Amino acid sequence: MWSYQAPLRDMQFVLEHWLEAPEAWRRSPAFEALDLPLALQVLEQAARFSQGVLAPLNASGDRQGCRWADGQVSTPEGFAEAYRAYVEGGWPALACAEALGGQGLPQLLDAALQEMLYASNHAWAMYTGIAHGAYLCLKTHGAPWLQERYLPAIISGASLPTMCLTEPQAGSDVGLLRCRAEPQADGSYRLSGSKLFISGGEHDLTDNILHLVLARLPDAPEGSRGISLFLVPKRLEQGQDNGVRCDGIEHKMGIKGSATCSLVFDAAQGWLVGEANRGLAAMFVMMNSARLHVGLQGLGHVEAAWQNALAYAGERQQMRAPLRPAGGAAQAADPIRYHPAMRRVLLELRATSEGLRAIGYWVAHLLDQAEHHPEPLARRQADQLAQLLTPIIKAFFTEQGFRQASNALQVFGGYGYVAEFAIEQTLRDSRIAMIYEGSNEIQANDLLLRKVLGDGGQGFALLLEQLRDEAGQGAAVAGCAGFARPLADLAEALQGLVGEVQQWALEDAEYPYRAAGDFLALCGLSLLALAWARAARVSRNLPEGDPLRGAKLATAGFFFSYLLPQVEQRMTAVRNARAALAFI
Ligand SMILES: Cc1cc2nc3c(=O)[nH]c(=O)nc-3n(C[C@H](O)[C@H](O)[C@H](O)COP(=O)(O)OP(=O)(O)OC[C@H]3O[C@@H](n4cnc5c(N)ncnc54)[C@H](O)[C@@H]3O)c2cc1C
């Protein structure tokens, strides 16, 4: 049966050794009261909630799905109670500013919390997943009175927000949206139009829902320059309905417990967030946070897939293995985890899960540093790196979520294909993350055209510096030189490639669009190489007898031998993308 245990030991390894986060907290006035024991206590509580409350609702939520009747949505049994427990636990306030009633903890801890929520129950966590981004968006762009009225409800969890971009004719291209906003004499707006695919657009978890809606003012220019952002509550201050109707919900392949709603706004009252016609800039604050969250969905799926595949591979016995581990007695049939093909898959699952965790938490840590590091240059560079890495986190992590769920399903053989073992649910649930929140193709374009070519390679140079720095440190540590050398070579190769890509992009304007997907995958693999080179090096800090010490070194060895060669293929594909693609 499917189960989930939060990987607290590895989370601690990343916080304490890979990131040396407690050092950074000590240096930062915002987090000086936080230390490792306190951080671990928070994660233990989060683990208790995820394992004890959410994981048991994962399969039942998938079976029941959501129900729609007369504009009302009922979530699966237990979802509303779980949300009440989440609010009572103070989880919505975790990484919100203390001055606003939050707990003032780092986004790094929030990333660990999110990983656990998504791993244990992706569908349920869709309701809460937007809240931190909405908080940031309102805090950054909302008028003071709007913040005063609505931020406390988001921070306490009394209301849940949504993100309303998509319309039937406007998906990836929000510039095509038609929803209208008419200014009113009292400074508010009346919004009319239809939105499609809105996660948590209607539900029974909270009484009020705060919709963040993109719409056009009457005199707005065409396209994405004419879009403004509005806050439109489901209920107004006295509790009266505000003309937002849920017309139906989608019947989907996965995340069935998450209500994906069609919403109709019928002269609903709303208020501008940020400047008129600058709605996309305001929304980007929310979308960047949401993209990190979606990447963490990928990580959560890889982790759940890895745990369940490992457990099954230990129980299921088929044929004798060519080799047994020391002390393994000969039997008529061995556990399938002894067979080299299955060991190969299990190691890929482990290398991906632990590698993505280090990188995902690093980006969250960079966001903390971008806000709170005492030195301005460090703040600026942390921000630049986090911006560069965000599309990679979104797209590479979610690709891996689906790929590793498929790998895990293979470990289950035929049982993986039947509903009872629920690994097929992981495969179905993980698929959507490659599509929403800016599809992975849009992320690839964003990475190569805006984040790499757009700034003349400056942000990318910061990433290369990280690779070189790690290679330099690893070269001096016993047992790690074998990882340091390929990492240093990779940094040189990437630098050379980006130089070529810049040139080819000048000669052929379509070229970077053809190369973008392979370039993003190449960056993702390079980040995993950084993750494993550093994991191997800092694992030397663990005591001699700690099994994690040997496991990290062995997994790093596996990654560099078996997975890193994919880099060559991606580099060749980026170069080969100079060849024209036929129109079909
Ligand atoms: C379960 C679910 C939940 C969702 N939740 C929300 C939500 O809460 N709020 C919200 O606003 N929306 C939400 N969405 C909508 C989601 O964000 C869109 O589906 C997504 O942006 C893609 O838009 P589309 O479906 O119209 O596909 P299209 O934009 O039509 O794209 C179709 C294909 O073409 C590709 N493509 C399009 N343009 C380009 C390009 N320029 N370059 C390369 N490839 C391109 C895409 O990558 C994709 O593969 C949700 C969708 C689903 C299914």
XYZ file of C-alpha atoms and ligand atoms in Angstrom:
637
model
C 0.000 0.000 0.000
C 1.100 3.576 -0.735
C 2.588 5.390 2.256
C 4.697 8.435 3.017
C 7.262 9.237 5.692
C 8.785 12.719 5.636
C 12.538 12.377 4.916
C 13.554 14.395 7.983
C 17.076 13.005 8.109
C 17.864 14.159 4.587
C 16.130 17.487 5.165
C 18.409 18.029 8.153
C 21.442 17.074 6.041
C 20.548 19.722 3.473
C 19.850 22.438 6.045
C 22.814 21.727 8.260
C 25.560 20.603 5.872
C 24.653 21.308 2.253
C 23.400 24.854 2.861
C 24.944 25.572 6.255
C 21.715 27.451 6.849
C 22.146 27.878 10.631
C 25.291 29.964 9.900
C 23.345 32.204 7.553
C 20.497 32.564 10.088
C 22.963 33.633 12.778
C 24.317 36.378 10.499
C 20.885 37.685 9.577
C 19.004 39.901 12.070
C 15.695 38.600 10.671
C 16.450 35.004 11.751
C 18.909 35.352 14.618
C 16.460 33.719 17.041
C 16.320 30.615 14.826
C 18.698 27.707 15.261
C 18.874 24.157 13.925
C 17.038 22.450 16.833
C 14.132 24.882 16.507
C 14.038 24.438 12.720
C 13.996 20.648 13.149
C 11.143 20.887 15.638
C 9.119 22.813 13.068
C 9.851 20.159 10.433
C 8.908 17.335 12.822
C 5.535 18.963 13.432
C 5.049 19.419 9.697
C 5.936 15.749 9.189
C 3.377 14.708 11.802
C 0.664 16.695 10.021
C 1.587 15.473 6.534
C 1.974 11.814 7.479
C -0.825 11.626 10.025
C -3.504 13.858 8.493
C -2.876 14.356 4.763
C -1.331 11.096 3.557
C -4.292 8.976 4.737
C -6.596 11.186 2.607
C -4.522 10.895 -0.562
C -6.038 7.764 -2.117
C -9.572 8.346 -0.779
C -9.512 11.926 -2.114
C -8.509 10.544 -5.521
C -11.336 8.000 -5.486
C -14.032 10.459 -4.357
C -12.915 13.585 -6.212
C -14.814 16.856 -5.851
C -18.544 17.285 -6.387
C -20.279 20.300 -7.937
C -23.974 21.096 -7.480
C -25.732 24.442 -8.009
C -22.527 26.439 -7.906
C -21.302 24.784 -4.687
C -18.234 22.525 -4.526
C -17.763 19.770 -1.953
C -14.219 18.572 -1.451
C -13.525 14.902 -0.606
C -14.249 13.617 2.886
C -11.740 14.807 5.450
C -10.302 17.665 3.356
C -12.115 20.430 5.278
C -11.167 18.919 8.673
C -7.559 18.638 7.537
C -7.633 22.297 6.540
C -8.944 23.252 9.991
C -6.063 21.333 11.582
C -3.630 23.102 9.225
C -4.944 26.502 10.295
C -4.935 25.560 13.988
C -1.320 24.502 13.594
C -0.501 28.039 12.367
C 0.983 26.705 9.102
C -0.361 29.462 6.788
C 1.627 32.042 8.823
C 4.932 30.149 8.795
C 6.962 32.368 6.457
C 4.906 35.573 6.786
C 6.385 38.680 8.436
C 6.064 38.859 12.222
C 5.017 42.504 11.996
C 1.937 41.336 10.075
C 1.078 38.506 12.448
C 3.181 35.818 10.792
C 5.837 33.609 12.358
C 8.704 35.251 10.463
C 10.414 31.936 9.645
C 12.507 31.537 6.477
C 11.109 30.475 3.113
C 13.575 27.630 3.381
C 11.461 26.015 6.098
C 8.355 26.772 4.096
C 9.919 24.899 1.139
C 10.407 21.835 3.346
C 6.822 22.145 4.566
C 5.552 22.411 0.980
C 7.528 19.373 -0.117
C 5.847 17.347 2.631
C 2.362 18.635 1.810
C 2.710 17.891 -1.907
C 4.313 14.496 -1.333
C 1.594 13.391 1.043
C -1.406 14.838 -0.816
C -0.899 16.979 -3.918
C -4.616 17.543 -4.482
C -5.227 18.876 -0.966
C -2.155 21.084 -1.071
C -3.477 22.790 -4.229
C -5.876 24.729 -1.980
C -3.098 26.144 0.187
C -0.341 26.324 -2.439
C -1.178 29.783 -3.772
C -1.500 31.455 -0.355
C 2.119 32.454 0.161
C 2.383 33.941 -3.330
C -0.846 35.886 -2.801
C 0.501 37.158 0.523
C 3.717 38.359 -1.196
C 1.807 39.937 -4.060
C -0.564 41.871 -1.794
C 2.226 42.848 0.600
C 4.323 44.177 -2.308
C 1.667 45.758 -4.521
C -1.561 46.176 -2.506
C -2.733 49.592 -1.246
C -2.289 49.898 2.553
C -6.052 49.758 3.224
C -6.380 46.660 1.023
C -3.531 44.986 2.890
C -5.120 45.891 6.212
C -8.436 44.398 5.195
C -7.284 41.191 3.509
C -3.735 40.221 4.515
C -4.687 39.064 8.049
C -7.192 36.591 6.588
C -4.546 35.116 4.256
C -1.931 34.911 7.021
C -4.307 33.265 9.501
C -5.789 30.989 6.852
C -9.334 32.326 7.438
C -9.600 32.895 3.657
C -7.893 31.100 0.800
C -6.786 32.979 -2.323
C -6.859 31.946 -5.971
C -4.978 33.009 -9.059
C -7.317 33.788 -11.976
C -5.441 34.169 -15.259
C -6.684 31.556 -17.697
C -9.692 32.073 -19.993
C -10.931 29.711 -22.704
C -9.031 31.588 -25.463
C -6.131 32.747 -23.240
C -3.857 30.016 -21.866
C -0.105 30.468 -22.209
C -0.820 33.820 -23.867
C -2.516 35.887 -21.152
C -2.317 38.863 -23.531
C -5.455 37.426 -25.165
C -7.606 37.696 -22.060
C -10.942 39.521 -22.266
C -12.259 39.806 -18.711
C -13.281 43.509 -18.237
C -13.009 45.840 -15.254
C -15.201 48.990 -15.184
C -14.055 51.773 -12.841
C -16.635 52.957 -10.291
C -17.084 56.339 -8.635
C -16.003 54.952 -5.227
C -12.597 53.848 -6.579
C -13.542 50.191 -6.892
C -14.101 48.257 -10.154
C -16.810 45.942 -11.478
C -15.392 42.828 -13.124
C -17.205 40.809 -15.770
C -16.060 37.791 -17.739
C -15.208 34.097 -17.514
C -12.164 32.338 -16.101
C -11.316 28.693 -16.733
C -9.296 26.037 -14.865
C -9.129 28.024 -11.614
C -7.701 25.848 -8.834
C -9.711 26.224 -5.643
C -12.055 28.704 -7.363
C -14.858 27.319 -5.183
C -14.710 24.908 -2.223
C -15.918 24.214 1.295
C -12.663 24.805 3.192
C -13.137 28.520 3.958
C -16.122 30.804 3.979
C -14.513 33.502 1.864
C -12.240 33.093 -1.176
C -10.016 35.945 -2.345
C -9.629 35.887 -6.119
C -6.643 37.631 -7.659
C -7.926 38.323 -11.152
C -6.283 39.634 -14.320
C -8.613 41.845 -16.345
C -8.670 44.788 -18.768
C -9.690 48.360 -18.111
C -11.921 49.940 -20.798
C -9.108 52.108 -22.245
C -6.394 49.427 -21.897
C -3.968 48.822 -24.777
C -4.141 45.473 -26.597
C -2.063 42.490 -25.457
C -0.154 41.972 -22.234
C 0.511 45.708 -21.769
C -3.166 46.274 -21.121
C -3.671 43.892 -18.212
C -4.387 44.929 -14.626
C -4.633 42.899 -11.422
C -7.630 43.036 -9.076
C -8.568 41.512 -5.782
C -12.137 40.226 -5.968
C -13.516 38.521 -2.848
C -16.188 35.854 -3.117
C -18.008 37.608 -0.275
C -17.978 41.314 0.536
C -17.346 42.745 4.004
C -20.830 42.104 5.386
C -20.772 38.538 4.062
C -22.949 39.229 0.977
C -22.247 37.408 -2.321
C -20.131 39.399 -4.767
C -21.269 38.117 -8.150
C -18.658 35.338 -8.551
C -20.252 32.067 -9.667
C -18.728 28.637 -10.132
C -20.275 27.203 -13.299
C -18.705 23.757 -13.040
C -15.559 21.770 -12.320
C -13.311 19.725 -14.573
C -13.126 15.923 -14.573
C -9.415 15.315 -14.684
C -6.675 12.727 -15.081
C -5.241 13.449 -11.611
C -5.339 15.703 -8.538
C -9.029 14.819 -8.461
C -9.504 16.178 -4.940
C -8.512 19.645 -6.170
C -11.466 21.593 -7.573
C -10.531 23.040 -10.985
C -13.285 25.571 -11.548
C -14.957 27.591 -14.282
C -15.759 30.970 -12.737
C -18.112 33.656 -14.006
C -17.630 37.207 -12.746
C -20.865 39.123 -13.082
C -20.130 42.787 -12.272
C -18.241 41.551 -9.199
C -16.698 44.289 -7.079
C -12.896 44.364 -6.974
C -9.958 46.606 -6.216
C -6.838 47.318 -8.199
C -3.610 45.698 -6.955
C -0.557 47.629 -8.159
C -0.742 50.033 -11.095
C -3.279 50.051 -13.897
C -2.039 48.103 -16.967
C 0.894 46.758 -14.941
C -0.948 43.702 -13.659
C 1.515 41.179 -15.031
C 4.383 42.764 -13.069
C 2.289 42.495 -9.873
C 1.182 38.967 -10.714
C 4.793 37.892 -11.338
C 5.541 38.200 -7.618
C 2.882 35.586 -7.053
C 3.850 33.487 -10.051
C 7.529 33.257 -9.064
C 6.554 31.957 -5.653
C 4.037 29.605 -7.262
C 6.693 28.295 -9.691
C 8.956 27.320 -6.827
C 5.949 25.594 -5.246
C 5.186 23.698 -8.435
C 8.822 22.588 -8.603
C 8.411 21.311 -5.049
C 5.407 19.303 -6.239
C 7.813 17.526 -8.597
C 10.213 16.876 -5.729
C 7.368 15.619 -3.519
C 6.300 13.145 -6.196
C 9.862 11.883 -6.720
C 10.274 11.365 -2.970
C 6.955 9.523 -2.584
C 7.737 7.420 -5.671
C 11.192 6.532 -4.331
C 9.929 5.519 -0.887
C 7.157 3.324 -2.212
C 9.297 1.707 -4.913
C 12.012 0.920 -2.361
C 9.544 -0.686 0.053
C 7.989 -2.814 -2.689
C 11.344 -3.856 -4.141
C 12.318 -5.174 -0.719
C 9.206 -7.332 -0.400
C 8.668 -8.677 -3.905
C 10.765 -11.732 -4.744
C 11.442 -12.925 -8.297
C 14.291 -15.071 -9.655
C 17.739 -15.382 -8.203
C 19.950 -12.327 -8.507
C 23.392 -12.691 -10.143
C 24.925 -11.196 -6.993
C 23.727 -10.739 -3.406
C 24.838 -8.139 -0.874
C 27.292 -9.377 1.762
C 25.423 -11.597 4.206
C 22.441 -12.139 1.869
C 21.574 -15.853 1.986
C 20.885 -17.732 -1.268
C 17.151 -18.349 -1.801
C 14.957 -19.703 -4.569
C 14.001 -16.123 -5.433
C 15.578 -12.853 -4.295
C 13.956 -9.507 -3.526
C 13.822 -7.586 -6.791
C 15.904 -4.847 -5.194
C 18.936 -7.145 -5.695
C 18.520 -7.278 -9.475
C 20.865 -4.817 -11.206
C 18.130 -3.307 -13.403
C 16.013 -2.535 -10.342
C 19.024 -1.269 -8.360
C 19.717 1.067 -11.265
C 16.156 2.445 -11.116
C 16.139 2.728 -7.317
C 19.430 4.602 -7.356
C 18.095 6.969 -10.000
C 15.073 7.621 -7.790
C 17.263 8.281 -4.775
C 19.793 10.430 -6.653
C 16.999 12.510 -8.134
C 15.012 12.945 -4.946
C 17.936 13.944 -2.737
C 19.579 16.009 -5.481
C 16.416 17.974 -6.225
C 15.895 18.568 -2.514
C 19.297 20.231 -2.158
C 18.679 22.444 -5.196
C 15.062 23.314 -4.367
C 15.936 24.283 -0.797
C 18.921 26.244 -2.083
C 16.617 28.427 -4.165
C 14.323 29.006 -1.186
C 17.401 29.890 0.871
C 18.513 32.313 -1.872
C 15.115 34.009 -1.639
C 15.663 34.456 2.109
C 19.109 35.853 1.466
C 17.825 38.166 -1.265
C 15.554 39.711 1.355
C 17.531 39.482 4.562
C 21.273 39.158 3.931
C 23.073 42.004 5.733
C 25.186 42.898 2.653
C 23.561 44.583 -0.384
C 25.785 42.834 -2.963
C 24.974 39.409 -1.507
C 21.274 40.329 -1.553
C 21.457 41.358 -5.210
C 23.349 38.257 -6.315
C 21.067 35.937 -4.378
C 18.097 37.529 -6.111
C 19.736 37.227 -9.544
C 20.521 33.549 -9.000
C 17.033 32.796 -7.665
C 15.484 34.469 -10.735
C 17.706 32.442 -13.050
C 16.984 29.162 -11.296
C 13.188 29.575 -10.931
C 12.221 28.357 -14.447
C 14.642 25.416 -14.061
C 13.068 24.468 -10.751
C 9.596 24.648 -12.241
C 10.294 22.698 -15.426
C 13.124 20.294 -14.582
C 11.655 19.280 -11.214
C 8.230 18.586 -12.678
C 9.693 16.585 -15.599
C 11.507 14.525 -13.017
C 8.339 14.168 -10.918
C 6.605 12.437 -13.828
C 9.651 10.504 -15.065
C 10.487 9.105 -11.637
C 6.839 8.264 -10.904
C 6.958 6.212 -14.108
C 10.231 4.587 -13.049
C 8.709 3.719 -9.671
C 5.649 2.247 -11.354
C 7.955 -0.024 -13.364
C 9.380 -1.370 -10.098
C 5.867 -2.508 -9.159
C 5.437 -4.415 -12.427
C 1.803 -5.192 -13.211
C 0.721 -4.239 -9.695
C 1.913 -0.720 -10.464
C -0.687 -0.460 -13.180
C -3.630 -1.252 -10.907
C -5.284 1.303 -8.663
C -4.858 -0.635 -5.409
C -1.151 0.134 -5.131
C -1.701 3.856 -5.804
C 1.636 4.406 -7.529
C -0.442 5.005 -10.676
C -2.033 7.907 -8.778
C 1.429 9.422 -8.275
C 2.004 9.152 -12.020
C -1.361 10.778 -12.836
C -1.088 13.493 -10.187
C 2.459 14.449 -11.155
C 1.620 15.081 -14.834
C -0.227 18.370 -14.463
C 2.754 20.129 -12.890
C 4.462 20.108 -16.312
C 1.545 22.059 -17.773
C 0.182 24.667 -15.364
C 1.871 27.714 -13.871
C 3.494 28.476 -17.229
C 3.999 25.256 -19.195
C 7.486 23.763 -19.258
C 7.983 25.014 -22.811
C 7.249 28.573 -21.654
C 9.741 28.097 -18.767
C 12.420 26.948 -21.219
C 11.916 30.062 -23.370
C 11.994 32.240 -20.263
C 15.256 30.664 -19.124
C 17.206 30.879 -22.348
C 15.801 34.034 -23.935
C 15.172 36.245 -20.902
C 17.343 34.929 -18.093
C 20.458 33.875 -20.022
C 20.588 35.760 -23.349
C 18.548 38.697 -22.012
C 21.163 39.788 -19.489
C 24.193 38.937 -21.628
C 24.956 35.856 -19.516
C 25.563 37.753 -16.220
C 23.207 35.663 -14.074
C 24.482 32.493 -15.721
C 28.039 33.508 -14.835
C 26.974 33.484 -11.155
C 25.806 29.902 -11.564
C 29.079 28.890 -13.226
C 30.905 30.496 -10.305
C 29.006 28.182 -7.955
C 30.025 25.127 -9.986
C 33.678 26.204 -10.092
C 33.740 27.068 -6.420
C 32.337 23.651 -5.496
C 34.811 21.919 -7.818
C 37.655 23.827 -6.159
C 36.546 22.832 -2.667
C 35.873 19.212 -3.599
C 39.296 18.782 -5.221
C 40.912 19.174 -1.792
C 38.726 16.587 -0.015
C 39.680 12.908 0.086
C 37.321 10.784 -2.010
C 35.745 13.791 -3.764
C 38.284 14.640 -6.481
C 36.498 12.238 -8.841
C 33.430 14.500 -8.658
C 35.292 17.808 -8.584
C 37.041 17.253 -11.909
C 33.939 16.536 -14.023
C 32.166 19.441 -12.327
C 34.984 21.831 -13.255
C 34.945 20.455 -16.835
C 31.191 20.917 -16.968
C 31.495 24.586 -15.948
C 33.999 25.183 -18.767
C 31.844 23.350 -21.295
C 28.757 25.334 -20.280
C 30.582 28.620 -20.584
C 31.769 27.693 -24.075
C 28.309 26.554 -25.094
C 26.584 29.733 -23.892
C 29.070 31.790 -25.905
C 28.151 29.773 -29.004
C 24.437 30.020 -28.267
C 24.711 33.823 -27.982
C 26.343 33.957 -31.403
C 23.872 31.587 -33.086
C 20.954 33.513 -31.593
C 22.237 36.674 -33.309
C 22.447 34.866 -36.637
C 19.084 33.090 -36.436
C 16.272 34.574 -34.325
C 14.381 31.262 -34.129
C 17.413 29.277 -32.961
C 17.101 29.874 -29.179
C 13.445 28.789 -29.263
C 14.501 25.495 -30.862
C 17.305 24.966 -28.362
C 15.474 26.095 -25.209
C 14.068 22.753 -24.007
C 17.391 20.905 -24.247
C 19.184 23.871 -22.708
C 16.884 23.798 -19.681
C 17.355 20.046 -19.235
C 21.120 20.566 -19.480
C 20.939 23.195 -16.720
C 18.851 20.869 -14.567
C 21.412 18.080 -14.915
C 24.216 20.533 -14.151
C 22.419 21.554 -10.960
C 22.145 17.904 -9.969
C 25.895 17.569 -10.577
C 26.466 20.508 -8.237
C 24.088 18.967 -5.708
C 25.902 15.616 -5.700
C 29.444 16.977 -5.739
C 28.626 19.094 -2.694
C 26.654 16.323 -0.981
C 29.655 14.006 -1.321
C 32.024 16.651 0.045
C 29.931 17.721 3.026
C 28.969 14.127 3.853
C 32.568 13.909 5.145
C 31.327 16.091 8.080
C 29.102 13.231 9.251
C 30.482 10.785 11.839
C 32.351 7.736 10.426
C 29.670 5.220 11.397
C 26.700 7.238 10.089
C 25.087 5.215 7.251
C 24.164 8.472 5.485
C 27.873 9.195 5.004
C 28.445 6.098 2.897
C 25.086 6.407 1.158
C 25.814 9.950 -0.011
C 29.166 8.968 -1.452
C 27.728 5.891 -3.175
C 24.814 7.861 -4.650
C 27.150 10.614 -5.848
C 29.234 7.908 -7.543
C 26.109 6.549 -9.209
C 25.037 10.000 -10.391
C 28.391 10.851 -11.955
C 28.710 7.456 -13.681
C 25.171 6.775 -14.828
C 23.222 10.047 -15.040
C 25.745 12.784 -15.781
C 26.470 11.385 -19.290
C 23.051 12.754 -20.310
C 24.773 16.143 -20.287
C 26.665 15.208 -23.449
C 23.481 14.335 -25.268
C 21.785 17.603 -24.239
C 24.804 19.663 -25.277
C 24.821 17.993 -28.677
C 21.089 18.645 -29.026
C 21.563 22.354 -28.158
C 24.212 22.572 -30.883
C 22.173 20.557 -33.375
C 19.212 22.890 -32.899
C 20.899 25.116 -35.478
C 19.316 22.789 -38.026
C 15.934 24.108 -39.146
C 12.782 22.332 -37.983
C 10.309 21.512 -40.712
C 6.795 22.958 -40.396
C 4.214 20.221 -39.988
C -5.580 21.151 -13.188
C -5.325 22.527 -13.686
C -5.228 23.578 -12.778
C -5.024 24.882 -13.222
N -5.014 25.917 -12.318
C -5.002 27.202 -12.789
C -5.189 28.309 -11.896
O -5.332 28.146 -10.682
N -5.226 29.559 -12.426
C -5.088 29.799 -13.755
O -5.137 30.949 -14.164
N -4.895 28.760 -14.631
C -4.848 27.484 -14.174
N -4.697 26.439 -15.049
C -4.483 26.717 -16.468
C -3.047 26.459 -16.888
O -2.202 27.428 -16.322
C -3.019 26.440 -18.427
O -3.597 25.209 -18.808
C -1.609 26.580 -18.964
O -1.162 27.890 -18.758
C -1.517 26.266 -20.457
O -2.503 26.929 -21.173
P -3.441 26.105 -22.194
O -3.985 24.949 -21.446
O -4.400 27.042 -22.800
O -2.447 25.560 -23.268
P -1.913 26.370 -24.546
O -1.431 27.699 -24.139
O -2.926 26.293 -25.608
O -0.658 25.481 -24.936
C -0.765 24.203 -25.574
C 0.659 23.681 -25.825
O 1.371 24.612 -26.651
C 2.562 25.023 -26.012
N 2.825 26.427 -26.296
C 1.956 27.460 -26.268
N 2.587 28.612 -26.541
C 3.883 28.305 -26.735
C 5.053 29.054 -27.025
N 5.030 30.378 -27.176
N 6.231 28.403 -27.130
C 6.299 27.072 -26.961
N 5.229 26.308 -26.687
C 4.033 26.912 -26.576
C 2.319 24.807 -24.528
O 3.534 24.660 -23.826
C 1.467 23.552 -24.534
O 2.286 22.430 -24.585
C -4.867 25.124 -14.605
C -4.932 24.066 -15.511
C -5.175 22.789 -15.071
C -5.309 21.686 -16.086
